[in-house]
Amino acid sequence: VKCVIFFLRILSLLYTEYIKSYKVESRITSRFCHTTVKSSVVNSGPNAQSIGFNVQIPKRAFITNFTMNVNGIMFVGSVKEKTVARNLYAQARARGKAAGLVRANSQDMETFKTEVHVPPGSKIEFELHYQEMMQRKLGFYEHSLYLQPGRLVPQFQVDVYIYEPSGIASVETPNTLGEHFSGMAKLTSSKDKAHVVFKPSLQQQRKCENCTTSAIDGIFTVKYDVLRDSNAGELHVSDGHFVHFFAPANLSPLPKNIVFVIDVSGSMWGVKMKQTVEAMQTILDDLTMDDYFSIVDFNHNVRCWSEELVPGSTIQVAEAKKYIQNIKPNGGTNINEALMRAVQMLVKASNQGMIDPRSVSMIMLVSDGDPTVGEIKLSAIQKNLKKVMREEFSLFSLGIGFDVDYDFLERIAMENRGAAQRIYTSHDASDQIRRFYSQVSSPLLRKITVQFPEDSVSDVTQNHFDKYFSGSELVVAGKVLPSESTTLNSFTTAFADRLDLSLQTEADYLELDAALAQQQHAFTGFARQMWAYITVNQLLAERSLAPTAGKKRKITQRILTLAVEHQFVTPLTALLVESEEAKERLLADSPKDPKQGCCAGSGMAALGGRTPVQMVHSIPPWVQMTTPAPPITVVCLCVFCGTVENDPHFIVHLPKNNMDVCFNIDSEPGHILNLVSDPGAGVVVNGQLVGSKRVEEKEKVNTYFGIISVFYQPDGIRVSVSTDRIDLTDGRNNHSFTWGATADITQDRVKVSIVKDSKVMVTVDDKITVMVLLHRVWKKHPTHVDYLGLYIPSNNQYSSQAHGLIGQFGQEPEVRVFNLHQGADPLKKEATMEVKGNKLVVTRGWQKDYRRDNKRGSDVFCWFIHNSGKGFIDGHYTNYLVPRLDSFLPLPL
């Protein structure tokens, strides 16, 4: 053992390249990341030699700069049009050393390499910068840094700084470097910031106690997600630009219609087919009874497991798994006919009415090679597919290995509202397939459009998306135009399962910039660079689909202009690194992938689809910048808590008698009161009480409305409004919205309008409307809690069967007030009220109406009925207690 250790130490002396430090710093601000990699190296040998600097960077990242300091001589990088950079480099080629991007056969990384020939004792400092947008997949943003210093480094450190203005929901550092470094990453976080530091000592870096080699060789990962107050998304405005992030949750998935098209040609024999079958076994198990599917497998022939789409029942899935298991790859590759057959299957199902109009129809192609049978011209296949694919269909392509023309698979996917991904033939290929399917297996929305007020923005990136999948995120960016307004509004429309959504959010022009100025590690130029990053990627995608050479030239020029302005190394630009006197030059170039694969930075097509559309500036007709109180007379109710010290107050306006009548309900927390019960119209409105915070045991617990529920029986839809959220359920699906954004939701004959942090209007069948107001109190108040107010207008069209605490006054009773006299309280008069055959002692007082002023309210003078409305309401108030929020009142009362 001693001999081995001695021999290893002798070998270490042969290393003439000494790395003093290796430091990586990433600054992530609002999902945009700027990463800097610095390395300081000394030629400690007796002879001149080449010193190298190798860094693997994410394929979706753009290099923005590279500098070198060689014995005090600075080499500074600048991005130029590729032909210009190459010409300048060629002029000094004999004196410079080439640097390039060489695509490694890894899943998500490519390698930046450079080397410089220096004399002994030389000191070289390398510094590389690159930028990328964090992509949300399966509910997380994942930041990956490939660490491979190649030596033991005295000063080795990785810092990842995250700043998310809306708040950080979770952050973690999975141990992707192996057990050797378990627990060494230190994480500190607050509401909106996180810092991850990885700083192993020289001894901790060793592969073993006496080893001279480094154990650091792999991907260092940080995963996180952000807090989201509403389904309307987040709008960030900074540095004259805006970014709108849209990632709604708590929505029920849309049903799927999916045709799996699987290559079973001879080239798939062995591991490729085995891993594809393993992945399909899991994927098929994911299908539900609401989904429809079939399988097309192809070599030189095309076969269908089922000629028609079938529901994803347990029996059908089991039969499909048996079929997949028995596939034996052989023969050629007839991609064209296989895709045509899959499209025909979807068209047939649609024409026969099998497909739910709101469902998502997709084709998932898995192939490892180019077409060899039938139509083999790629451009012809692309045209054939484009001709038959309907607007509501999408194609997702998976290319296995490097024998496939990935560029072609990506083009046909992007052109048909889908996405593509390369599957690497490693031991986890089946996991790669399953992971990709998981990203598209749960569609939540269709036809999403993000709009902005006219003349408020310009140069907006793609703002129409065909689909939104659970766990992902849609991003729209642009420039903010000068305006007298201090806020920017965005309006989003989309279709969910049985729901039509209209969502609104806003952002202050100056607020985020002020916050960024206070952050030490924030990337202050994130919005400007993110807009450019998204725009360049979308233009690269458009360029690959350009129908004419002229169109392609125009797009190319736009890419070049943006890339040079924002210093992005793209497939059309290069990074020229020059010494201060421009006598020595290096060139960083962006290569093509094997088999014409996509170039650096172009990334994977957005799961939402990249269909180019013209930006829409006009405000859609459904938008109401402010929502005024309805111009109606309140008859059957103002139900609210007049002051937070009292139990719920009911105010009933009696227009024929020209008076308002008030009463309290003195009930218990948890009780559900029936307010309107109309079996004729199929509508019931119930309210559940919550209690105040108890200070002392003997003190009375005041009650307030904590939940208001509106149930429409004919459509089976219930809207439950609480102080936390608004839930819309239909017995099968549950959709949840917060108070954090203005929104309009329509499901069948029920419409819900949410005004941010203010109120909810529920309209049933255009006949019955209920308004619910949100009242917030100081969270640290010793007794008060948040509560709801309820208002029901006079023009509601009830049936003759309407009843309930409030519904009964749809038919106004005869009321006579007489014998007005001084009461026990000199400030309040008393009188006798004759109503429903009863003579009641009533007191003149006032309560608050909060419809127009949610904080102060307006005074409403009324005659107050004592004893929980006894004599004014039918029966006793306990007769109006019901067991559930969707319960009708038993009749007769």
Coordinates of C-alpha atoms in Angstrom, one line a residue, residues 27-246:
R27 CA -27.2 34.8 -9.9
I28 CA -30.8 33.9 -10.6
T29 CA -33.3 36.7 -10.6
S30 CA -36.9 36.2 -11.6
R31 CA -36.0 32.9 -13.3
F32 CA -33.1 34.4 -15.4
C33 CA -29.6 33.2 -14.6
H34 CA -26.2 34.8 -15.1
T35 CA -23.3 32.3 -14.4
T36 CA -19.7 33.2 -14.1
V37 CA -16.9 30.6 -14.0
K38 CA -13.5 31.7 -12.9
S39 CA -10.3 29.7 -12.9
S40 CA -6.8 30.8 -11.9
V41 CA -3.9 28.5 -13.2
V42 CA -0.2 28.6 -12.9
N43 CA 2.3 26.9 -15.2
S44 CA 4.5 25.4 -12.5
G45 CA 6.6 23.3 -14.8
P46 CA 10.1 24.0 -16.1
N47 CA 8.9 24.2 -19.8
A48 CA 6.4 26.2 -21.9
Q49 CA 3.2 24.4 -22.3
S50 CA -0.5 24.7 -23.3
I51 CA -2.9 25.5 -20.4
G52 CA -6.5 24.5 -21.0
F53 CA -9.8 25.7 -19.7
N54 CA -12.8 23.4 -20.2
V55 CA -16.3 24.2 -19.0
Q56 CA -19.5 22.3 -19.7
I57 CA -22.5 24.7 -20.0
P58 CA -26.2 24.0 -20.5
K59 CA -27.2 23.6 -24.2
R60 CA -30.0 26.2 -23.8
A61 CA -27.5 28.8 -22.4
F62 CA -25.9 31.6 -24.4
I63 CA -22.3 32.5 -23.8
T64 CA -22.1 36.2 -23.2
N65 CA -18.4 36.8 -22.6
F66 CA -15.0 35.2 -22.1
T67 CA -11.9 36.9 -20.8
M68 CA -8.3 35.8 -20.1
N69 CA -5.5 37.5 -18.2
V70 CA -2.2 36.0 -19.3
N71 CA 0.7 37.4 -17.3
G72 CA -1.1 40.7 -17.1
I73 CA -2.2 40.8 -20.8
M74 CA -6.0 41.0 -21.0
F75 CA -7.9 39.2 -23.7
V76 CA -11.5 40.6 -23.8
G77 CA -14.4 39.0 -25.7
S78 CA -17.0 40.6 -27.9
V79 CA -19.8 39.0 -29.8
K80 CA -19.8 39.6 -33.6
E81 CA -21.5 38.3 -36.6
K82 CA -19.9 34.9 -37.3
T83 CA -18.4 35.8 -40.7
V84 CA -16.9 39.0 -39.3
A85 CA -15.4 37.3 -36.3
R86 CA -13.9 34.5 -38.4
N87 CA -12.3 37.0 -40.8
L88 CA -10.7 38.9 -37.9
Y89 CA -9.6 35.7 -36.3
A90 CA -8.0 34.5 -39.5
Q91 CA -5.9 37.6 -39.8
A92 CA -4.1 36.6 -36.5
R93 CA -4.5 32.9 -36.6
A94 CA -0.8 32.2 -36.6
R95 CA -0.4 33.9 -33.3
G96 CA -3.6 32.9 -31.6
K97 CA -5.0 29.6 -30.3
A98 CA -8.5 28.5 -31.4
A99 CA -11.2 28.2 -28.9
G100 CA -14.5 26.5 -29.7
L101 CA -17.7 24.9 -28.5
V102 CA -17.5 21.2 -28.9
R103 CA -20.8 19.3 -28.3
A104 CA -20.2 16.5 -25.9
N105 CA -22.5 13.4 -25.9
S106 CA -24.2 14.4 -22.7
Q107 CA -27.9 15.0 -22.3
D108 CA -28.0 18.7 -21.4
M109 CA -24.5 20.0 -21.6
E110 CA -21.9 21.2 -24.2
T111 CA -18.3 21.9 -23.7
F112 CA -16.4 25.2 -24.0
K113 CA -12.7 24.6 -24.5
T114 CA -9.8 26.9 -24.9
E115 CA -6.0 26.6 -24.4
V116 CA -3.1 29.0 -24.5
H117 CA 0.6 28.3 -24.9
V118 CA 2.6 30.0 -22.1
P119 CA 6.2 30.0 -20.8
P120 CA 7.0 28.5 -17.3
G121 CA 5.9 30.5 -14.3
S122 CA 3.0 32.1 -16.2
K123 CA -0.2 33.0 -14.5
I124 CA -3.5 32.7 -16.4
E125 CA -6.9 33.7 -15.2
F126 CA -9.9 32.5 -17.2
E127 CA -13.4 33.9 -16.8
L128 CA -16.5 32.7 -18.7
H129 CA -20.0 34.2 -18.6
Y130 CA -23.2 32.7 -19.8
Q131 CA -26.9 33.3 -19.4
E132 CA -30.1 31.2 -19.5
M133 CA -33.7 31.3 -18.6
M134 CA -34.8 28.7 -16.0
Q135 CA -37.4 26.4 -17.4
R136 CA -40.0 25.0 -15.1
K137 CA -40.6 21.3 -15.5
L138 CA -42.7 19.1 -13.3
G139 CA -43.2 21.9 -10.8
F140 CA -39.5 22.9 -10.3
Y141 CA -36.8 25.1 -11.8
E142 CA -33.6 23.2 -12.0
H143 CA -30.2 24.9 -12.2
S144 CA -27.4 22.6 -13.2
L145 CA -23.6 23.3 -12.9
Y146 CA -21.2 20.8 -14.3
L147 CA -18.1 20.7 -12.1
Q148 CA -15.0 19.1 -13.4
P149 CA -11.9 21.0 -12.2
G150 CA -9.7 18.0 -13.1
R151 CA -7.4 18.7 -10.2
L152 CA -7.4 19.3 -6.4
V153 CA -8.0 23.0 -6.0
P154 CA -7.0 24.9 -2.9
Q155 CA -9.7 27.5 -3.4
F156 CA -12.8 25.8 -4.8
Q157 CA -16.2 27.4 -4.3
V158 CA -19.7 27.4 -5.8
D159 CA -22.3 30.1 -5.0
V160 CA -25.8 30.2 -6.2
Y161 CA -27.8 33.2 -5.3
I162 CA -31.6 33.2 -6.0
Y163 CA -33.8 36.3 -5.7
E164 CA -37.5 35.8 -6.6
P165 CA -39.6 39.0 -5.9
S166 CA -42.8 37.0 -5.4
G167 CA -41.3 34.7 -2.9
I168 CA -39.6 31.3 -2.8
A169 CA -41.9 28.3 -2.1
S170 CA -39.2 25.7 -1.8
V171 CA -35.5 25.2 -2.6
E172 CA -33.4 22.1 -2.3
T173 CA -29.9 20.8 -3.3
P174 CA -30.3 17.1 -4.3
N175 CA -27.1 15.2 -3.8
T176 CA -26.3 14.7 -7.5
L177 CA -22.5 14.7 -7.0
G178 CA -22.6 11.4 -5.1
E179 CA -22.4 10.3 -1.5
H180 CA -18.8 11.6 -1.2
F181 CA -20.2 15.1 -0.9
S182 CA -23.4 14.4 1.0
G183 CA -24.5 17.3 3.2
M184 CA -21.6 19.6 2.1
A185 CA -23.9 22.1 0.2
K186 CA -25.1 24.7 2.7
L187 CA -28.4 26.4 2.1
T188 CA -29.7 29.6 3.7
S189 CA -33.0 31.1 2.6
S190 CA -35.6 33.7 3.5
K191 CA -38.9 34.7 2.0
D192 CA -37.6 35.8 -1.3
K193 CA -33.9 35.0 -1.3
A194 CA -31.8 31.9 -1.1
H195 CA -28.0 31.2 -1.1
V196 CA -26.5 27.8 -1.8
V197 CA -22.7 27.5 -1.2
F198 CA -20.6 24.4 -1.9
K199 CA -17.0 24.8 -0.6
P200 CA -15.3 21.5 0.0
S201 CA -11.8 21.7 1.5
L202 CA -8.8 20.3 -0.3
Q203 CA -9.0 17.1 1.8
Q204 CA -12.7 16.8 1.2
Q205 CA -12.1 16.9 -2.5
R206 CA -9.9 13.9 -2.5
K207 CA -11.3 10.6 -3.8
C208 CA -9.8 8.9 -0.8
E209 CA -7.8 10.0 2.2
N210 CA -4.4 9.8 0.5
C211 CA -5.6 10.3 -3.1
T212 CA -4.2 13.0 -5.3
T213 CA -7.2 13.0 -7.7
S214 CA -10.4 15.0 -7.2
A215 CA -13.7 13.4 -6.6
I216 CA -15.5 16.5 -8.0
D217 CA -16.8 15.3 -11.4
G218 CA -20.5 15.7 -12.1
I219 CA -23.5 18.0 -12.0
F220 CA -24.3 20.2 -9.0
T221 CA -28.0 20.9 -8.9
V222 CA -30.2 23.4 -7.2
K223 CA -34.0 23.0 -7.5
Y224 CA -36.6 25.5 -6.5
D225 CA -40.1 26.9 -7.1
V226 CA -41.7 30.2 -6.4
L227 CA -44.8 31.3 -4.5
R228 CA -47.8 32.1 -6.6
D229 CA -50.6 34.3 -5.2
S230 CA -53.0 33.7 -8.1
N231 CA -53.6 31.8 -11.3
A232 CA -53.3 35.1 -13.2
G233 CA -49.6 34.9 -13.1
E234 CA -46.8 37.3 -12.1
L235 CA -46.0 40.4 -14.0
H236 CA -42.5 41.8 -13.4
V237 CA -41.5 45.3 -14.8
S238 CA -37.9 46.4 -14.7
D239 CA -35.4 48.4 -16.8
G240 CA -38.0 49.4 -19.4
H241 CA -39.0 45.8 -20.0
F242 CA -41.6 43.4 -18.6
V243 CA -41.9 39.6 -18.1
H244 CA -45.2 37.9 -17.5
F245 CA -44.9 34.4 -15.9
F246 CA -48.0 32.2 -16.2

